[in-house]
CSV table of C-alpha atoms in Angstrom, one decimal:
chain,number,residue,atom,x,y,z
A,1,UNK,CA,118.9,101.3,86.0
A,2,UNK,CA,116.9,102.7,83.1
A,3,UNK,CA,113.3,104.2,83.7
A,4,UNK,CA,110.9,101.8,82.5
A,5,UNK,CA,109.2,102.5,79.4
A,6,UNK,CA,106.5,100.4,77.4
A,7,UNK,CA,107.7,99.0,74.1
A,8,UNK,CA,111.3,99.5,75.3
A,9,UNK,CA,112.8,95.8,77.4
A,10,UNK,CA,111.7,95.8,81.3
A,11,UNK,CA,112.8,93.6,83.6
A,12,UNK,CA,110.5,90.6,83.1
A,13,UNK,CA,109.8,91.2,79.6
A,14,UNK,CA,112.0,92.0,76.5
A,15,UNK,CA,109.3,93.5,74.4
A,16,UNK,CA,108.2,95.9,76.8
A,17,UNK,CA,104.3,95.4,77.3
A,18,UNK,CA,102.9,98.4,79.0
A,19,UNK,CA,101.7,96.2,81.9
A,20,UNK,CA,105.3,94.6,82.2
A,21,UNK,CA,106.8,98.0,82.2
A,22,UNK,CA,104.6,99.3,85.0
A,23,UNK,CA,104.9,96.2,86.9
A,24,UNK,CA,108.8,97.1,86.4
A,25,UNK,CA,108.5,101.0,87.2
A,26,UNK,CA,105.9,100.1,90.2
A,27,UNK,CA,107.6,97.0,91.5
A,28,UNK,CA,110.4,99.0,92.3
A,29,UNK,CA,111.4,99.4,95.9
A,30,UNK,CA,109.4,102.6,97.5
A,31,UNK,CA,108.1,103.5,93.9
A,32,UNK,CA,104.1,102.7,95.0
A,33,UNK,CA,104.6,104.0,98.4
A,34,UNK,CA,105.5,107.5,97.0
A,35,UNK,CA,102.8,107.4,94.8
A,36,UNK,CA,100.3,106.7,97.7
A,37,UNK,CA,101.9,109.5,99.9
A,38,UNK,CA,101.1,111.9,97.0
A,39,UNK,CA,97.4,110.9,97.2
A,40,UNK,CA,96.4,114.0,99.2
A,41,UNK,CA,98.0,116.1,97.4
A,42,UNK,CA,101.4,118.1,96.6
A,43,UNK,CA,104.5,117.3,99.3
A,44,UNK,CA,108.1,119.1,99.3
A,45,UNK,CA,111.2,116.1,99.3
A,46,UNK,CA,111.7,116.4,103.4
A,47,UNK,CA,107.9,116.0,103.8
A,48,UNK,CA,107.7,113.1,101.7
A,49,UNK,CA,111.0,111.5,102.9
A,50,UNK,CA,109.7,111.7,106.5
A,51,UNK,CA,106.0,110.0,105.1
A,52,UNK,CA,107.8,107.0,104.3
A,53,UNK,CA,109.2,106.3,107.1
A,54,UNK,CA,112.4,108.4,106.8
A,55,UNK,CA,113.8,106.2,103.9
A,56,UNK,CA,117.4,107.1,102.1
A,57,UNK,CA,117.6,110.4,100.8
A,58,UNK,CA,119.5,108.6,97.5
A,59,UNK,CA,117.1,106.4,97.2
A,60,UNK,CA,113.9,108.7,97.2
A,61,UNK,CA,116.0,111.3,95.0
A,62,UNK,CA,116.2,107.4,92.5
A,63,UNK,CA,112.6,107.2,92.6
A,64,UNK,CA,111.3,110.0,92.1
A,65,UNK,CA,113.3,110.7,88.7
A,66,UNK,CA,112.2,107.4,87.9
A,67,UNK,CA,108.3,108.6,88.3
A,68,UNK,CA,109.0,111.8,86.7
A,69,UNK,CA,110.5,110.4,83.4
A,70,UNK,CA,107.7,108.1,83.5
A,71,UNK,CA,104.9,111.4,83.9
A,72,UNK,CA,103.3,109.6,86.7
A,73,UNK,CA,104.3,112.6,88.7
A,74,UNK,CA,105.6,116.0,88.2
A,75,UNK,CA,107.6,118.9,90.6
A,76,UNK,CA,105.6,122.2,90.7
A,77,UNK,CA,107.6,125.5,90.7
A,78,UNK,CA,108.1,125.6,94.3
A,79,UNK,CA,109.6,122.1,94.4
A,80,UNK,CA,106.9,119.9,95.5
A,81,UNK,CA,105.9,116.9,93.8
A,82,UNK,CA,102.9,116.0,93.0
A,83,UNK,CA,100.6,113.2,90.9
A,84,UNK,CA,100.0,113.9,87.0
A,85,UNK,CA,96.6,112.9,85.3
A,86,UNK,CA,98.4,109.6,84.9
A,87,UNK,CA,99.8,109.2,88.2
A,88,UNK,CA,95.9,110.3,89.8
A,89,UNK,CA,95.1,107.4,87.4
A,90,UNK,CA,97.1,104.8,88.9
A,91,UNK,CA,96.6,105.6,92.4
A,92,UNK,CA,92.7,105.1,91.7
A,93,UNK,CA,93.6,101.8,90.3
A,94,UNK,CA,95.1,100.7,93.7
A,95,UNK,CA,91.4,101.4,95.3
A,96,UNK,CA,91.1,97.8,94.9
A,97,UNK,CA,94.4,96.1,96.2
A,98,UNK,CA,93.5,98.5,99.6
A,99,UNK,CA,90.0,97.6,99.7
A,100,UNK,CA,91.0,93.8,99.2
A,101,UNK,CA,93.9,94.2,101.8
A,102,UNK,CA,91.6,95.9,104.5
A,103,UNK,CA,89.2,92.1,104.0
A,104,UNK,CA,92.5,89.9,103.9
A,105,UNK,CA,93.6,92.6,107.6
A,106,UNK,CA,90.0,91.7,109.0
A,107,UNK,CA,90.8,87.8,108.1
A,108,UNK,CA,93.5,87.2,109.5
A,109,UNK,CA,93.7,89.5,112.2
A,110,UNK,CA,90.1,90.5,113.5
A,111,UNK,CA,90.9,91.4,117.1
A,112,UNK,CA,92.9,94.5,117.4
A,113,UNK,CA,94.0,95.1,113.8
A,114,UNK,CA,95.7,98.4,113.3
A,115,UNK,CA,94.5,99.5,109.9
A,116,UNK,CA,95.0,103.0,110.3
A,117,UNK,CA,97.0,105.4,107.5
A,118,UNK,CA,100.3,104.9,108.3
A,119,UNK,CA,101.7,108.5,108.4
A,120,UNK,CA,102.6,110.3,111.6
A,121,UNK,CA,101.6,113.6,111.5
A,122,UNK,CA,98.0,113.0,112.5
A,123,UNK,CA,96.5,114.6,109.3
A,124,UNK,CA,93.9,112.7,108.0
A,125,UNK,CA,93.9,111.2,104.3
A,126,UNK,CA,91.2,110.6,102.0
A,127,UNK,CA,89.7,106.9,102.6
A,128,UNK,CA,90.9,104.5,99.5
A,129,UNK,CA,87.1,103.1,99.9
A,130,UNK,CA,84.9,105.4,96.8
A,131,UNK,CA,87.1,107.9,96.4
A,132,UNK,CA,87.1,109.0,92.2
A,133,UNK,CA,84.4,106.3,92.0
A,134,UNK,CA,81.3,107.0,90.5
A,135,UNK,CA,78.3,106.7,92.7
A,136,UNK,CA,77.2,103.3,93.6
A,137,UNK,CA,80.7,102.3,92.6
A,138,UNK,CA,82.4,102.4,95.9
């Protein structure tokens, strides 16, 4: 399957819109969790792998040429990926969707709601809530 690229056909849409092509690229399975992995900053493939939960080796290997064709990420000399300006860009559009989810969590569960970052290696990551916001934005 072809990279998703506005102006070119994406699932969904045959003249490509740029929102239909990033639904495309994004709606992909794993593509967003990567992209949220990379939030803190620059991780090797094993490190990433193991962040989301350990998925196939193929399939990260998929995505991530799928995000680097598309310059939402890039690999740095030593191998590591990490977010480009655009890829930064989107992750701070996805502030919302995780503020919105942590309301719909408190909703629907409000006793004993585990909303903490999913990783397992006990190293915190930066809060979704304000963070690249302007002040008084958060």
């Amino acid at each position: 399957m072809a990279t998703p690229r506005p102006g070119s056909p994406v699932r969904g849409s045959a003249t490509g819109r740029p929102l239909m092509a990033a639904l495309d690229l994004f709606g992909r399975r794993w593509s967003l969790r990567i992209l949220w992995e990379l939030r803190a900053g620059p991780l090797g493939f094993r490190p990433l792998q193991a962040r989301c939960d350990d998925m196939s080796s193929s399939v990260l290997r998929q995505r991530l040429t799928e995000l680097l064709e598309a310059e939402v990420i890039h690999q740095l000399p030593d191998s590591r990926y990490e977010l480009t300006p655009l890829g930064q860009e989107a992750r701070h559009a996805l502030n919302p969707l995780a503020r919105w989810a942590e309301r719909w969590a408190a909703t629907i569960e409000p006793q004993g709601a585990d909303r903490t970052d999913d990783s397992s290696d006990g190293v915190p990551h930066p809060d979704t809530v304000g963070e690249g916001m302007p002040e008084g934005k958060a």
